């Protein structure tokens, strides 16, 4: 296969599309990671920590 000017532009176009897709994928991956951190902090503050305190208080009530 010989590489002509047209095939170089096609290969360059494919490389640009794949490169841009990789950039967009990394961009959205970072957004999802940040969103999951915020959701994780909310989950810990609103659900897990109060539940832990209730279980701890219940356990202390039964060990007295």
mmCIF file of C-alpha atoms in Angstrom:
data_model
loop_
_atom_site.group_PDB
_atom_site.id
_atom_site.type_symbol
_atom_site.label_atom_id
_atom_site.label_comp_id
_atom_site.label_asym_id
_atom_site.label_seq_id
_atom_site.Cartn_x
_atom_site.Cartn_y
_atom_site.Cartn_z
ATOM 1 C CA UNK A 1 0.000 0.000 0.000
ATOM 2 C CA UNK A 2 1.409 3.341 -0.922
ATOM 3 C CA UNK A 3 0.688 6.351 1.200
ATOM 4 C CA UNK A 4 -0.616 9.244 -0.831
ATOM 5 C CA UNK A 5 -1.489 12.756 0.236
ATOM 6 C CA UNK A 6 -5.160 11.790 0.507
ATOM 7 C CA UNK A 7 -4.496 8.802 2.743
ATOM 8 C CA UNK A 8 -2.302 10.927 5.030
ATOM 9 C CA UNK A 9 -5.190 13.356 5.522
ATOM 10 C CA UNK A 10 -7.562 10.461 6.197
ATOM 11 C CA UNK A 11 -5.177 8.955 8.757
ATOM 12 C CA UNK A 12 -4.660 12.385 10.324
ATOM 13 C CA UNK A 13 -8.437 12.891 10.483
ATOM 14 C CA UNK A 14 -8.939 9.505 12.150
ATOM 15 C CA UNK A 15 -6.162 10.288 14.627
ATOM 16 C CA UNK A 16 -7.753 13.661 15.450
ATOM 17 C CA UNK A 17 -11.171 12.088 15.977
ATOM 18 C CA UNK A 18 -9.738 9.397 18.245
ATOM 19 C CA UNK A 19 -7.611 11.939 20.102
ATOM 20 C CA UNK A 20 -10.573 14.254 20.644
ATOM 21 C CA UNK A 21 -12.667 11.295 21.793
ATOM 22 C CA UNK A 22 -9.960 10.399 24.282
ATOM 23 C CA UNK A 23 -9.895 13.983 25.548
ATOM 24 C CA UNK A 24 -13.671 14.024 25.961
ATOM 25 C CA UNK A 25 -13.540 10.637 27.715
ATOM 26 C CA UNK A 26 -10.942 11.863 30.205
ATOM 27 C CA UNK A 27 -12.905 15.104 30.723
ATOM 28 C CA UNK A 28 -16.119 13.235 31.583
ATOM 29 C CA UNK A 29 -14.262 10.667 33.679
ATOM 30 C CA UNK A 30 -12.903 13.496 35.833
ATOM 31 C CA UNK A 31 -16.405 14.960 36.178
ATOM 32 C CA UNK A 32 -17.832 11.583 37.210
ATOM 33 C CA UNK A 33 -15.038 11.078 39.757
ATOM 34 C CA UNK A 34 -15.682 14.513 41.280
ATOM 35 C CA UNK A 35 -19.435 13.881 41.325
ATOM 36 C CA UNK A 36 -18.968 10.509 42.999
ATOM 37 C CA UNK A 37 -16.746 12.133 45.632
ATOM 38 C CA UNK A 38 -19.455 14.704 46.375
ATOM 39 C CA UNK A 39 -22.113 11.988 46.501
ATOM 40 C CA UNK A 40 -19.836 9.900 48.719
ATOM 41 C CA UNK A 41 -19.333 12.780 51.153
ATOM 42 C CA UNK A 42 -23.091 13.434 51.234
ATOM 43 C CA UNK A 43 -23.790 9.734 51.798
ATOM 44 C CA UNK A 44 -21.273 9.577 54.633
ATOM 45 C CA UNK A 45 -22.526 12.769 56.303
ATOM 46 C CA UNK A 46 -26.259 12.157 55.973
ATOM 47 C CA UNK A 47 -26.628 8.366 56.228
ATOM 48 C CA UNK A 48 -23.566 6.423 57.358
ATOM 49 C CA UNK A 49 -22.358 8.655 60.204
ATOM 50 C CA UNK A 50 -25.817 9.095 61.869
ATOM 51 C CA UNK A 51 -26.464 5.362 61.490
ATOM 52 C CA UNK A 52 -23.102 4.607 63.117
ATOM 53 C CA UNK A 53 -23.908 6.932 66.026
ATOM 54 C CA UNK A 54 -27.319 5.280 66.539
ATOM 55 C CA UNK A 55 -25.805 1.793 66.516
ATOM 56 C CA UNK A 56 -23.054 2.909 68.886
ATOM 57 C CA UNK A 57 -25.604 4.439 71.295
ATOM 58 C CA UNK A 58 -27.743 1.286 71.083
ATOM 59 C CA UNK A 59 -24.689 -0.872 71.829
ATOM 60 C CA UNK A 60 -23.706 1.272 74.807
ATOM 61 C CA UNK A 61 -27.259 1.084 76.155
ATOM 62 C CA UNK A 62 -27.154 -2.722 76.117
ATOM 63 C CA UNK A 63 -23.664 -3.020 77.624
ATOM 64 C CA UNK A 64 -24.487 -0.995 80.740
#
